[in-house]
CSV table of C-alpha atoms in Angstrom, one decimal:
chain,number,residue,atom,x,y,z
A,1,MET,CA,136.5,62.0,-17.7
A,2,LYS,CA,135.6,65.2,-19.3
A,3,SER,CA,131.8,65.9,-19.3
A,4,ASP,CA,130.0,67.5,-22.2
A,5,PHE,CA,127.0,68.0,-20.0
A,6,GLN,CA,126.0,71.7,-19.7
A,7,ALA,CA,126.9,72.6,-16.1
A,8,GLY,CA,125.3,76.0,-16.2
A,9,ALA,CA,122.0,74.9,-17.6
A,10,LEU,CA,121.8,72.0,-15.2
A,11,PHE,CA,122.6,74.3,-12.3
A,12,ARG,CA,119.9,76.8,-13.2
A,13,LEU,CA,117.3,74.0,-13.6
A,14,ILE,CA,118.0,72.6,-10.1
A,15,VAL,CA,118.0,76.1,-8.5
A,16,LEU,CA,114.7,77.0,-10.1
A,17,CYS,CA,113.1,73.8,-9.0
A,18,SER,CA,114.2,74.3,-5.3
A,19,PHE,CA,111.6,75.1,-2.7
A,20,PHE,CA,111.8,78.7,-1.6
A,21,PHE,CA,109.7,81.1,0.4
A,22,PHE,CA,109.6,84.8,-0.5
A,23,PRO,CA,107.7,87.9,0.8
A,24,SER,CA,104.5,89.0,-0.8
A,25,THR,CA,104.4,91.7,-3.4
A,26,SER,CA,103.3,94.3,-0.8
A,27,GLU,CA,106.5,93.7,1.1
A,28,ALA,CA,108.6,94.0,-2.0
A,29,VAL,CA,108.6,97.8,-1.9
A,30,LEU,CA,110.7,97.7,1.3
A,31,TRP,CA,114.0,97.4,-0.5
A,32,ASN,CA,116.1,97.4,2.7
A,33,LYS,CA,114.1,94.5,4.1
A,34,ILE,CA,116.2,91.4,4.9
A,35,VAL,CA,114.5,88.5,3.0
A,36,ALA,CA,117.0,85.7,3.3
A,37,GLY,CA,120.1,84.5,5.0
A,38,PHE,CA,122.7,81.7,5.2
A,39,ASP,CA,125.3,81.2,7.9
A,40,ASP,CA,126.3,84.8,8.9
A,41,SER,CA,125.2,86.4,5.6
A,42,VAL,CA,121.9,88.2,4.8
A,43,ILE,CA,120.3,89.3,1.5
A,44,THR,CA,118.0,92.3,1.2
A,45,LEU,CA,115.4,93.1,-1.4
A,46,TRP,CA,117.6,95.9,-2.6
A,47,GLU,CA,120.4,93.5,-3.4
A,48,VAL,CA,118.0,91.2,-5.2
A,49,LYS,CA,116.6,94.0,-7.2
A,50,ARG,CA,119.9,95.4,-8.5
A,51,GLU,CA,121.1,91.9,-9.4
A,52,LEU,CA,117.9,91.3,-11.3
A,53,GLN,CA,118.5,94.6,-13.2
A,54,LEU,CA,122.1,93.6,-13.9
A,55,GLN,CA,120.8,90.3,-15.4
A,56,ARG,CA,118.4,92.3,-17.5
A,57,VAL,CA,121.2,94.3,-19.0
A,58,GLN,CA,123.0,91.1,-19.9
A,59,LYS,CA,119.9,89.7,-21.5
A,60,LYS,CA,119.0,93.0,-23.3
A,61,ILE,CA,115.8,93.3,-21.4
A,62,SER,CA,114.5,96.8,-20.7
A,63,LEU,CA,115.2,98.0,-17.2
A,64,THR,CA,111.7,99.6,-17.1
A,65,THR,CA,110.1,96.2,-17.3
A,66,PRO,CA,107.9,95.7,-14.2
A,67,ILE,CA,109.6,93.8,-11.4
A,68,THR,CA,107.4,90.9,-10.5
A,69,LYS,CA,107.5,88.7,-7.4
A,70,ASP,CA,108.4,85.6,-9.5
A,71,LYS,CA,111.4,87.3,-11.0
A,72,LEU,CA,112.6,88.5,-7.6
A,73,ARG,CA,112.1,85.0,-6.3
A,74,GLU,CA,114.1,83.5,-9.2
A,75,THR,CA,116.9,86.0,-8.7
A,76,ALA,CA,117.1,85.5,-5.0
A,77,LYS,CA,117.2,81.7,-5.3
A,78,THR,CA,120.1,81.9,-7.8
A,79,MET,CA,122.0,84.4,-5.6
A,80,ILE,CA,121.9,82.2,-2.5
A,81,VAL,CA,122.9,79.0,-4.2
A,82,GLU,CA,125.6,80.7,-6.2
A,83,MET,CA,127.1,82.3,-3.1
A,84,LEU,CA,127.1,78.9,-1.3
A,85,VAL,CA,128.8,77.2,-4.3
A,86,ILE,CA,131.4,80.0,-4.5
A,87,SER,CA,132.3,79.4,-0.9
A,88,GLU,CA,132.8,75.7,-1.7
A,89,ALA,CA,134.8,76.5,-4.8
A,90,GLU,CA,137.1,78.9,-2.9
A,91,SER,CA,137.7,76.3,-0.2
A,92,PHE,CA,138.8,73.8,-2.9
A,93,ASN,CA,140.6,76.5,-4.9
A,94,ILE,CA,138.8,75.4,-8.0
A,95,GLY,CA,137.5,77.4,-11.0
A,96,ALA,CA,138.6,80.9,-10.0
A,97,LEU,CA,138.8,83.4,-12.9
A,98,THR,CA,142.0,85.3,-13.6
A,99,GLU,CA,142.2,89.1,-13.3
A,100,SER,CA,142.4,89.2,-17.1
A,101,GLU,CA,139.2,87.1,-17.5
A,102,ILE,CA,137.3,89.3,-15.0
A,103,ALA,CA,138.5,92.4,-16.8
A,104,ASP,CA,137.2,91.0,-20.1
A,105,ILE,CA,133.8,90.2,-18.6
A,106,PHE,CA,133.6,93.7,-17.1
A,107,SER,CA,134.4,95.3,-20.4
A,108,LYS,CA,131.8,93.2,-22.2
A,109,PHE,CA,129.2,94.3,-19.7
A,110,GLN,CA,130.1,98.0,-20.2
A,111,ARG,CA,129.7,97.5,-24.0
A,112,SER,CA,126.1,96.3,-23.3
A,113,PHE,CA,125.2,99.9,-22.9
A,114,ALA,CA,124.6,102.4,-25.7
A,115,SER,CA,127.0,104.9,-24.2
A,116,LYS,CA,129.4,105.4,-21.4
A,117,HIS,CA,126.9,107.8,-19.9
A,118,ASP,CA,124.2,105.1,-19.8
A,119,PHE,CA,126.7,102.8,-18.0
A,120,GLN,CA,127.5,105.4,-15.4
A,121,SER,CA,123.8,106.1,-14.9
A,122,PHE,CA,123.2,102.4,-14.2
A,123,VAL,CA,126.1,102.2,-11.8
A,124,SER,CA,124.9,105.4,-10.0
A,125,GLU,CA,121.3,104.3,-9.8
A,126,TYR,CA,122.0,100.9,-8.3
A,127,LEU,CA,125.1,102.0,-6.3
A,128,TRP,CA,127.5,99.5,-7.8
A,129,THR,CA,131.2,99.8,-7.2
A,130,GLU,CA,133.5,98.4,-9.9
A,131,ASN,CA,134.7,95.6,-7.6
A,132,GLU,CA,131.1,94.6,-6.8
A,133,LEU,CA,130.2,94.5,-10.4
A,134,LYS,CA,133.2,92.4,-11.3
A,135,ARG,CA,132.5,90.0,-8.5
A,136,VAL,CA,128.9,89.5,-9.4
A,137,LEU,CA,129.6,89.3,-13.1
A,138,ALA,CA,132.3,86.6,-12.5
A,139,ARG,CA,130.3,84.6,-10.0
A,140,PRO,CA,128.1,82.4,-12.4
A,141,ILE,CA,131.1,81.5,-14.5
A,142,HIS,CA,133.1,80.5,-11.4
A,143,VAL,CA,130.1,78.4,-10.2
A,144,GLU,CA,129.8,76.7,-13.6
A,145,ARG,CA,133.6,75.9,-13.7
A,146,PHE,CA,133.5,74.4,-10.2
A,147,ILE,CA,130.4,72.3,-10.9
A,148,LYS,CA,131.9,71.0,-14.1
A,149,GLU,CA,135.2,70.1,-12.5
A,150,LYS,CA,134.1,68.9,-9.1
A,151,ILE,CA,130.7,67.4,-9.7
A,152,LEU,CA,130.1,66.6,-13.3
A,153,SER,CA,133.6,65.2,-14.0
A,154,ALA,CA,133.0,62.3,-11.6
A,155,TYR,CA,133.0,58.9,-13.2
A,156,ILE,CA,129.5,57.4,-13.4
A,157,TYR,CA,129.4,53.6,-13.8
A,158,ILE,CA,126.3,52.4,-15.5
A,159,THR,CA,125.7,48.6,-15.3
A,160,ASP,CA,124.4,46.5,-18.1
A,161,GLU,CA,121.4,45.6,-16.0
A,162,GLU,CA,120.5,49.3,-15.7
A,163,ILE,CA,120.7,49.7,-19.5
A,164,VAL,CA,118.5,46.7,-20.1
A,165,ASP,CA,115.9,48.1,-17.7
A,166,TRP,CA,116.1,51.5,-19.4
A,167,LEU,CA,115.7,50.0,-22.9
A,168,ARG,CA,112.7,48.0,-21.7
A,169,ASP,CA,110.9,51.3,-21.2
A,170,HIS,CA,112.5,53.2,-24.1
A,171,LYS,CA,112.3,50.8,-27.0
A,172,GLY,CA,114.2,51.7,-30.1
A,173,MET,CA,117.0,53.5,-28.3
A,174,LYS,CA,120.5,52.3,-28.9
A,175,LYS,CA,122.6,50.9,-26.0
A,176,GLU,CA,125.2,53.7,-26.0
A,177,ALA,CA,122.5,56.4,-26.2
A,178,ALA,CA,120.8,54.7,-23.2
A,179,ARG,CA,124.1,54.6,-21.3
A,180,GLU,CA,124.6,58.4,-21.9
A,181,ARG,CA,121.0,59.2,-20.9
A,182,LEU,CA,121.4,57.3,-17.7
A,183,ARG,CA,124.8,58.9,-17.0
A,184,LYS,CA,123.2,62.4,-17.4
A,185,HIS,CA,120.3,61.5,-15.2
A,186,ARG,CA,122.7,60.2,-12.5
A,187,LEU,CA,124.8,63.4,-12.8
A,188,TYR,CA,121.6,65.5,-12.4
A,189,GLU,CA,120.6,63.5,-9.3
A,190,ASN,CA,124.2,63.8,-7.8
A,191,LEU,CA,124.2,67.6,-8.3
A,192,LYS,CA,120.7,68.0,-6.9
A,193,ASP,CA,121.7,66.0,-3.8
A,194,TRP,CA,124.9,67.9,-3.4
A,195,ILE,CA,123.2,71.3,-3.6
A,196,THR,CA,120.5,70.1,-1.1
A,197,ASN,CA,123.2,69.0,1.3
A,198,LEU,CA,125.1,72.3,0.8
A,199,LYS,CA,122.0,74.3,1.6
A,200,ASN,CA,121.1,72.2,4.7
A,201,ARG,CA,124.5,72.5,6.3
A,202,SER,CA,124.7,76.3,5.5
A,203,ASN,CA,121.5,77.1,7.5
A,204,VAL,CA,119.7,78.7,4.6
A,205,ARG,CA,116.7,80.6,5.9
A,206,VAL,CA,114.1,83.1,4.9
A,207,ILE,CA,113.3,85.9,7.4
A,208,LEU,CA,109.7,87.1,7.4
A,209,ASP,CA,107.8,89.5,9.7
């Protein structure tokens, strides 16, 4: 069954609600500091910073905007969970983008800059290679496709008893609207549990001095 639920928005909500430790602001100036890891991979503050700046370009936010601890935390959380989901997606061979799609995404990102010089300055300042940029730009789309196909496409059976209970607390709502609301809630819980299990078995950790 094809789901009309927004996989990307749901994924971001769950990631941002996850419990996560992060270094204090005073530590954030040490950009080569390892701040997190999972399995055999590690993430440094520098990697978090440059992905945050990439996201700002996409959202048309000035790169000179002060970098706060909260924004670093949010970016790091998203990076870790996206990387874990990508690993799952690749193991199932689901949701991968074609070379043409990745090229289009890369071209769109380049056009976000006022000039070719501005783009090259960004690449040079944050030490991006073309392949790295393409990989990071494609990552959230690959994640969204995988979640939509693997998790949100699952059939959710809602019983009449569940609908009756729901309508008892939500008077005035129609039966089919209640069924859809319950289905979305169940999908949210399923995705939340799946991400929690994924993090638990991947030995997600935060490394602090």
